[in-house]
């Protein structure tokens, strides 16, 4: 079993290293530090957990002898910690074993003496976590403002020089989704912090009632008065932390909505650019079609002129052949050579051969056209 136990064996957890312990050695270590073995289940849980329970030495006790809390913060970029809290209601001594990675790195154990409220240090930790959450919220707010400055679509005013070029818009989608992921993780962290502070408020009322009953049974009026003052300060501190976390959560959700708006804006700008490109391609195609139409008109004109001059050309060529002879002056006579049939015998088969080749070529092209259509549809 591999577990980081630096918080249980060193006053400076930064000098600790993960070590491998057997089950028996681990249980012995926990017993030496006064930590129940069940705390390990909470310690290794990355989803977060908060639970509290009274401790009875015997089943015949009227009041519990102690009260304990197990707290494990959900894994988040800004916060990761575990706390074991135990308050002895008889001796009024408080034990706190903690494992903080970002906050209070040198505090692993603390003992409060009576008549101080045992939740004083927990309320202080909650207040410090609120400060951490607020610092992270400001960082995410600056990140959101930076993303908004790239498009200029925002309620704030930014210089036009900060806007990205249209060609850089696709890369902004990735940056916006990364920012949205940070906000999602942070919202989960703030939600857990809010539930944790609410849990502390509930457990503080329970422990305060148990301590009051113990003091009333002992008739300790002076201690009861001091406890009321200390408990009131703790209640005010926890209420303030809860209010601040609630407002931080509202602001972070607003940041998330702003990022979603930016994602929609960038996608619309990209779509508009694609539409302009398609319109430009359509205009080019239109110009090509008009040019092709002009070429077609020119070809028809040439064909028409050819048809006009073809009969005359045929007639001139025919009478210029050696098969026809016109006598000389003063009495010209048209005479036809007896071999004129050679012209007909050669011209007609040759014309038929040319027409057959042309018809065969047209048939081959008509068979090849479906294949061309299939290739076009695939591309």
Coordinates of C-alpha atoms in Angstrom, one line a residue:
X1 CA 0.0 0.0 0.0
X2 CA 1.5 3.3 -1.1
X3 CA 0.4 6.5 0.7
X4 CA 2.0 9.9 1.4
X5 CA 2.3 10.1 5.2
X6 CA 4.6 13.1 5.4
X7 CA 1.9 15.0 7.3
X8 CA 1.9 12.4 10.1
X9 CA 5.7 12.0 10.5
X10 CA 7.2 15.5 10.0
X11 CA 6.5 19.0 11.1
X12 CA 7.7 20.2 7.7
X13 CA 5.7 18.2 5.1
X14 CA 7.8 19.6 2.3
X15 CA 10.6 17.3 3.5
X16 CA 8.4 14.2 3.4
X17 CA 8.4 11.6 0.7
X18 CA 5.9 8.9 -0.2
X19 CA 6.7 5.7 1.5
X20 CA 5.4 2.2 1.3
X21 CA 3.9 0.8 4.5
X22 CA 2.3 -2.5 5.4
X23 CA -1.2 -2.4 6.7
X24 CA 0.0 -3.1 10.3
X25 CA 2.7 -0.4 10.2
X26 CA 0.2 2.1 8.8
X27 CA -2.4 1.3 11.5
X28 CA 0.3 1.7 14.2
X29 CA 1.3 5.0 12.8
X30 CA -2.2 6.3 12.8
X31 CA -2.8 5.0 16.4
X32 CA 0.4 6.8 17.5
X33 CA -0.9 10.1 16.1
X34 CA -4.4 9.5 17.5
X35 CA -6.0 9.3 14.1
X36 CA -8.7 6.6 13.5
X37 CA -7.9 4.1 10.7
X38 CA -11.2 5.0 9.0
X39 CA -9.7 8.4 8.1
X40 CA -7.6 6.7 5.4
X41 CA -10.7 6.1 3.4
X42 CA -11.4 9.8 3.5
X43 CA -7.8 10.8 2.9
X44 CA -7.5 8.9 -0.4
X45 CA -10.9 10.0 -1.7
X46 CA -10.4 12.6 -4.4
X47 CA -14.1 13.4 -4.8
X48 CA -14.3 15.2 -1.4
X49 CA -15.9 14.1 1.8
X50 CA -17.2 15.7 5.0
X51 CA -18.5 13.7 7.9
X52 CA -18.8 14.1 11.7
X53 CA -19.6 11.7 14.5
X54 CA -19.7 11.6 18.4
X55 CA -17.4 9.3 20.3
X56 CA -18.6 7.4 23.3
X57 CA -16.2 5.6 25.7
X58 CA -19.0 3.4 27.0
X59 CA -22.5 2.7 26.0
X60 CA -23.7 4.0 29.4
X61 CA -22.4 7.6 29.0
X62 CA -25.0 10.3 29.1
X63 CA -23.0 12.6 26.8
X64 CA -20.3 11.7 24.2
X65 CA -16.8 12.0 25.4
X66 CA -15.5 13.5 22.2
X67 CA -16.5 14.6 18.7
X68 CA -14.6 14.0 15.5
X69 CA -14.7 15.3 11.9
X70 CA -13.3 13.8 8.7
X71 CA -12.8 16.3 5.9
X72 CA -11.2 15.7 2.5
X73 CA -11.3 18.4 -0.1
X74 CA -12.1 17.4 -3.7
X75 CA -9.1 17.5 -6.0
X76 CA -8.8 20.9 -7.7
X77 CA -6.1 23.0 -9.3
X78 CA -6.2 25.5 -6.5
X79 CA -7.0 23.4 -3.4
X80 CA -6.2 19.9 -2.1
X81 CA -6.2 19.1 1.6
X82 CA -7.4 16.6 4.2
X83 CA -8.3 17.3 7.9
X84 CA -8.9 15.1 10.9
X85 CA -10.5 17.1 13.7
X86 CA -11.2 15.7 17.2
X87 CA -12.5 17.7 20.2
X88 CA -12.5 16.1 23.7
X89 CA -15.7 17.3 25.4
X90 CA -14.4 16.4 28.9
X91 CA -10.9 17.9 28.8
X92 CA -11.9 20.4 26.2
X93 CA -8.7 19.7 24.2
X94 CA -8.8 19.9 20.4
X95 CA -6.6 17.8 18.1
X96 CA -6.2 18.8 14.5
X97 CA -4.3 16.7 12.0
X98 CA -4.1 18.2 8.5
X99 CA -2.5 17.6 5.1
X100 CA -2.4 20.8 3.0
X101 CA -0.6 20.9 -0.3
X102 CA -1.2 24.6 -1.2
X103 CA -2.3 26.2 2.1
X104 CA -0.6 26.2 5.5
X105 CA 2.2 23.8 4.3
X106 CA 3.9 23.8 7.7
X107 CA 0.9 23.1 9.9
X108 CA 0.2 19.4 10.4
X109 CA -0.9 19.3 14.0
X110 CA -2.4 21.8 16.4
X111 CA -3.9 21.7 19.9
X112 CA -6.3 24.3 21.3
X113 CA -6.7 24.8 25.0
X114 CA -10.0 25.6 26.7
X115 CA -12.1 27.6 26.9
X116 CA -11.5 28.6 23.3
X117 CA -14.1 27.5 20.7
X118 CA -12.6 24.3 19.0
X119 CA -13.8 25.6 15.6
X120 CA -11.6 28.6 15.7
X121 CA -8.9 27.1 13.6
X122 CA -11.4 25.5 11.2
X123 CA -13.1 28.9 10.7
X124 CA -9.7 30.5 10.1
X125 CA -8.9 27.8 7.5
X126 CA -12.3 28.4 5.8
X127 CA -11.5 32.2 5.7
X128 CA -8.1 31.5 4.2
X129 CA -9.6 29.2 1.6
X130 CA -12.1 32.0 0.7
X131 CA -9.0 34.2 0.0
X132 CA -7.5 31.5 -2.2
X133 CA -10.8 31.1 -4.1
X134 CA -11.0 34.9 -4.6
X135 CA -7.4 35.1 -5.9
X136 CA -8.2 32.2 -8.3
X137 CA -11.5 34.0 -9.4
X138 CA -9.5 37.2 -10.2
X139 CA -7.1 35.2 -12.3
X140 CA -9.9 33.6 -14.2
X141 CA -11.6 36.9 -14.6
X142 CA -8.5 38.3 -16.2
X143 CA -8.3 35.3 -18.4
X144 CA -11.9 35.8 -19.5
X145 CA -11.3 39.5 -20.2
X146 CA -8.2 38.6 -22.3
X147 CA -10.4 36.2 -24.4
X148 CA -13.0 38.9 -24.9
X149 CA -10.4 41.4 -26.0
X150 CA -9.5 39.1 -28.9
X151 CA -13.0 39.4 -30.5
X152 CA -14.1 42.8 -29.2
X153 CA -17.6 41.5 -28.5
X154 CA -18.0 42.5 -24.9
X155 CA -19.4 45.1 -22.5
X156 CA -15.9 46.4 -21.8
X157 CA -13.9 48.6 -24.2
X158 CA -10.7 47.2 -25.7
X159 CA -8.3 48.7 -28.2
X160 CA -8.9 47.4 -31.8
X161 CA -5.3 46.4 -32.0
X162 CA -5.9 43.6 -29.5
X163 CA -8.3 41.8 -31.9
X164 CA -7.1 38.8 -33.7
X165 CA -7.1 38.4 -37.5
X166 CA -9.8 36.3 -39.1
X167 CA -7.2 33.7 -40.0
X168 CA -6.5 33.3 -36.2
X169 CA -10.1 32.7 -35.2
X170 CA -10.0 28.9 -35.4
X171 CA -7.1 28.8 -32.8
X172 CA -9.3 30.9 -30.4
X173 CA -11.8 28.1 -30.2
X174 CA -9.2 25.9 -28.5
X175 CA -8.1 28.6 -26.1
X176 CA -11.8 29.4 -25.2
X177 CA -12.5 25.7 -24.4
X178 CA -9.4 25.5 -22.2
X179 CA -10.6 28.6 -20.3
X180 CA -14.1 27.0 -20.0
X181 CA -12.5 23.8 -18.6
X182 CA -10.7 25.8 -15.9
X183 CA -13.9 27.5 -15.0
X184 CA -15.7 24.2 -14.8
X185 CA -13.1 22.8 -12.4
X186 CA -13.2 26.0 -10.3
X187 CA -17.0 26.0 -10.1
X188 CA -16.8 22.4 -8.7
X189 CA -14.1 23.6 -6.2
X190 CA -16.2 26.5 -5.0
X191 CA -19.3 24.3 -4.8
X192 CA -17.4 22.0 -2.5
X193 CA -16.1 24.9 -0.4
X194 CA -19.6 26.2 0.0
X195 CA -20.9 22.8 1.1
X196 CA -17.9 22.5 3.4
X197 CA -18.6 25.8 5.2
X198 CA -22.3 24.8 5.5
X199 CA -21.1 21.5 7.0
X200 CA -18.9 23.4 9.5
X201 CA -21.8 25.6 10.5
X202 CA -24.0 22.5 11.2
X203 CA -21.2 20.7 13.1
X204 CA -20.4 23.8 15.0
X205 CA -23.9 24.0 16.3
X206 CA -23.8 20.4 17.3
X207 CA -20.5 20.6 19.2
X208 CA -21.6 23.9 20.8
X209 CA -24.7 22.3 22.1
X210 CA -22.7 19.3 23.5
X211 CA -20.2 21.6 25.1
X212 CA -23.0 23.7 26.6
X213 CA -24.6 20.7 28.2
X214 CA -21.3 19.5 29.6
X215 CA -20.6 22.9 31.1
X216 CA -24.1 23.2 32.5
X217 CA -23.7 19.8 34.1
X218 CA -20.4 21.0 35.6
X219 CA -22.0 24.4 36.6
X220 CA -19.1 26.3 34.9
X221 CA -20.8 29.7 34.4
X222 CA -17.5 31.6 33.7
X223 CA -16.4 29.1 31.1
X224 CA -19.9 29.2 29.5
X225 CA -19.7 33.0 29.2
X226 CA -16.3 32.8 27.5
X227 CA -17.5 30.0 25.2
X228 CA -20.5 32.1 24.1
X229 CA -18.3 34.9 23.0
X230 CA -15.8 32.7 21.2
X231 CA -18.7 30.7 19.6
X232 CA -20.3 33.9 18.4
X233 CA -17.1 35.0 16.7
X234 CA -16.8 31.6 15.0
X235 CA -20.4 31.8 13.8
X236 CA -19.9 35.3 12.4
X237 CA -16.7 34.1 10.6
X238 CA -18.4 31.1 9.1
X239 CA -21.4 33.1 8.0
X240 CA -19.1 35.6 6.3
X241 CA -17.2 32.8 4.6
X242 CA -20.4 31.3 3.4
X243 CA -21.6 34.6 2.0
X244 CA -18.3 35.3 0.2
X245 CA -18.2 31.9 -1.3
X246 CA -21.8 32.3 -2.5
X247 CA -20.9 35.5 -4.3
X248 CA -17.7 34.0 -5.7
X249 CA -19.8 31.2 -7.1
X250 CA -22.2 33.6 -8.8
X251 CA -19.4 35.6 -10.4
X252 CA -17.6 32.5 -11.6
X253 CA -20.9 31.2 -13.2
X254 CA -21.1 34.6 -14.9
X255 CA -17.6 34.1 -16.2
X256 CA -18.5 30.7 -17.6
X257 CA -21.5 32.2 -19.4
X258 CA -19.2 35.0 -20.8
X259 CA -16.9 32.3 -22.2
X260 CA -19.8 30.5 -23.8
X261 CA -20.8 33.7 -25.4
X262 CA -17.3 34.1 -26.8
X263 CA -17.3 30.6 -28.2
X264 CA -20.6 31.3 -30.0
X265 CA -19.2 34.7 -31.3
X266 CA -16.0 33.0 -32.7
X267 CA -18.0 30.2 -34.3
X268 CA -20.3 32.8 -35.9
X269 CA -17.4 34.8 -37.1
X270 CA -15.8 31.7 -38.6
X271 CA -19.2 30.8 -40.3
X272 CA -19.5 34.3 -41.7
X273 CA -15.9 34.0 -43.1
X274 CA -16.8 30.7 -44.7
X275 CA -20.0 32.3 -46.1
X276 CA -18.0 35.1 -47.7
X277 CA -15.6 32.6 -49.2
X278 CA -18.5 30.6 -50.6
X279 CA -20.1 33.7 -52.1
X280 CA -16.7 34.6 -53.7
X281 CA -16.4 31.1 -55.2
X282 CA -20.0 31.4 -56.5
X283 CA -19.2 34.8 -58.1
X284 CA -16.1 33.3 -59.7
X285 CA -18.2 30.4 -61.0
X286 CA -20.7 32.8 -62.4
X287 CA -18.0 34.8 -64.2
X288 CA -16.6 31.5 -65.7
X289 CA -20.1 30.5 -66.8
X290 CA -20.6 33.9 -68.5
X291 CA -17.2 33.6 -70.3
X292 CA -18.1 30.0 -71.4
X293 CA -21.4 31.4 -72.7
X294 CA -19.6 34.0 -74.7
X295 CA -17.3 31.4 -76.1
X296 CA -20.3 29.3 -77.0
X297 CA -21.9 32.3 -78.9
X298 CA -18.7 32.8 -80.8
X299 CA -18.5 29.2 -81.8
X300 CA -22.1 29.3 -83.0
X301 CA -21.3 32.3 -85.0
X302 CA -18.3 30.6 -86.6
X303 CA -20.5 27.5 -87.3
X304 CA -23.2 29.7 -88.9
X305 CA -20.6 31.5 -91.1
X306 CA -19.2 28.0 -92.1
X307 CA -22.7 26.8 -93.1
X308 CA -23.1 30.0 -95.2
X309 CA -19.9 29.5 -97.1
X310 CA -19.8 25.7 -97.2
X311 CA -22.1 25.3 -100.3
X312 CA -20.1 27.8 -102.3
X313 CA -16.9 26.3 -101.3
X314 CA -18.2 22.8 -102.1
X315 CA -19.4 24.0 -105.6
X316 CA -16.1 25.8 -106.3
X317 CA -14.1 22.7 -105.3
X318 CA -16.3 20.4 -107.3
X319 CA -16.0 22.3 -110.6
X320 CA -12.3 22.8 -110.1
X321 CA -11.7 19.0 -110.3
X322 CA -10.2 17.4 -113.4
X323 CA -13.4 15.5 -114.0
X324 CA -15.0 18.7 -115.4
X325 CA -13.6 20.6 -118.3
X326 CA -14.8 23.8 -120.0
X327 CA -13.8 24.3 -123.6
X328 CA -11.9 27.4 -124.7
X329 CA -13.3 30.5 -126.4
X330 CA -15.1 31.3 -128.7
X331 CA -17.3 28.2 -128.1
X332 CA -16.8 26.9 -124.5
X333 CA -18.5 23.6 -123.7
X334 CA -18.7 21.8 -120.4
X335 CA -17.5 18.2 -120.7
X336 CA -17.5 15.5 -118.0
X337 CA -14.7 12.9 -117.7
X338 CA -15.8 9.3 -118.0
X339 CA -14.0 8.5 -114.7
X340 CA -16.2 10.9 -112.6
X341 CA -17.6 7.9 -110.7
X342 CA -14.2 7.5 -108.9
X343 CA -15.0 10.6 -106.9
X344 CA -18.3 9.2 -105.8
X345 CA -16.8 5.7 -105.1
X346 CA -14.1 7.2 -102.8
X347 CA -16.0 10.0 -101.2
X348 CA -19.1 8.1 -100.0
X349 CA -17.2 5.3 -98.2
X350 CA -14.7 7.7 -96.7
X351 CA -17.6 9.9 -95.4
X352 CA -19.3 6.8 -93.9
X353 CA -16.1 5.8 -92.2
X354 CA -15.6 9.2 -90.7
X355 CA -19.3 9.2 -89.4
X356 CA -18.9 5.7 -88.0
X357 CA -15.7 6.7 -86.1
X358 CA -17.5 9.8 -84.8
X359 CA -20.6 7.8 -83.7
X360 CA -18.3 5.2 -81.9
X361 CA -16.5 8.0 -80.1
X362 CA -19.8 9.5 -78.9
X363 CA -21.0 6.1 -77.6
X364 CA -17.7 5.5 -75.7
X365 CA -18.0 8.9 -74.1
X366 CA -21.6 8.3 -73.0
X367 CA -20.5 5.1 -71.2
X368 CA -17.6 6.9 -69.5
X369 CA -19.9 9.7 -68.2
X370 CA -21.5 7.6 -65.3
X371 CA -18.0 6.7 -64.0
X372 CA -17.0 10.4 -64.0
X373 CA -20.2 11.2 -62.1
X374 CA -19.4 8.6 -59.5
X375 CA -15.9 10.0 -59.1
X376 CA -17.3 13.5 -58.7
X377 CA -19.8 12.3 -56.0
X378 CA -17.0 10.6 -54.1
X379 CA -14.9 13.8 -54.1

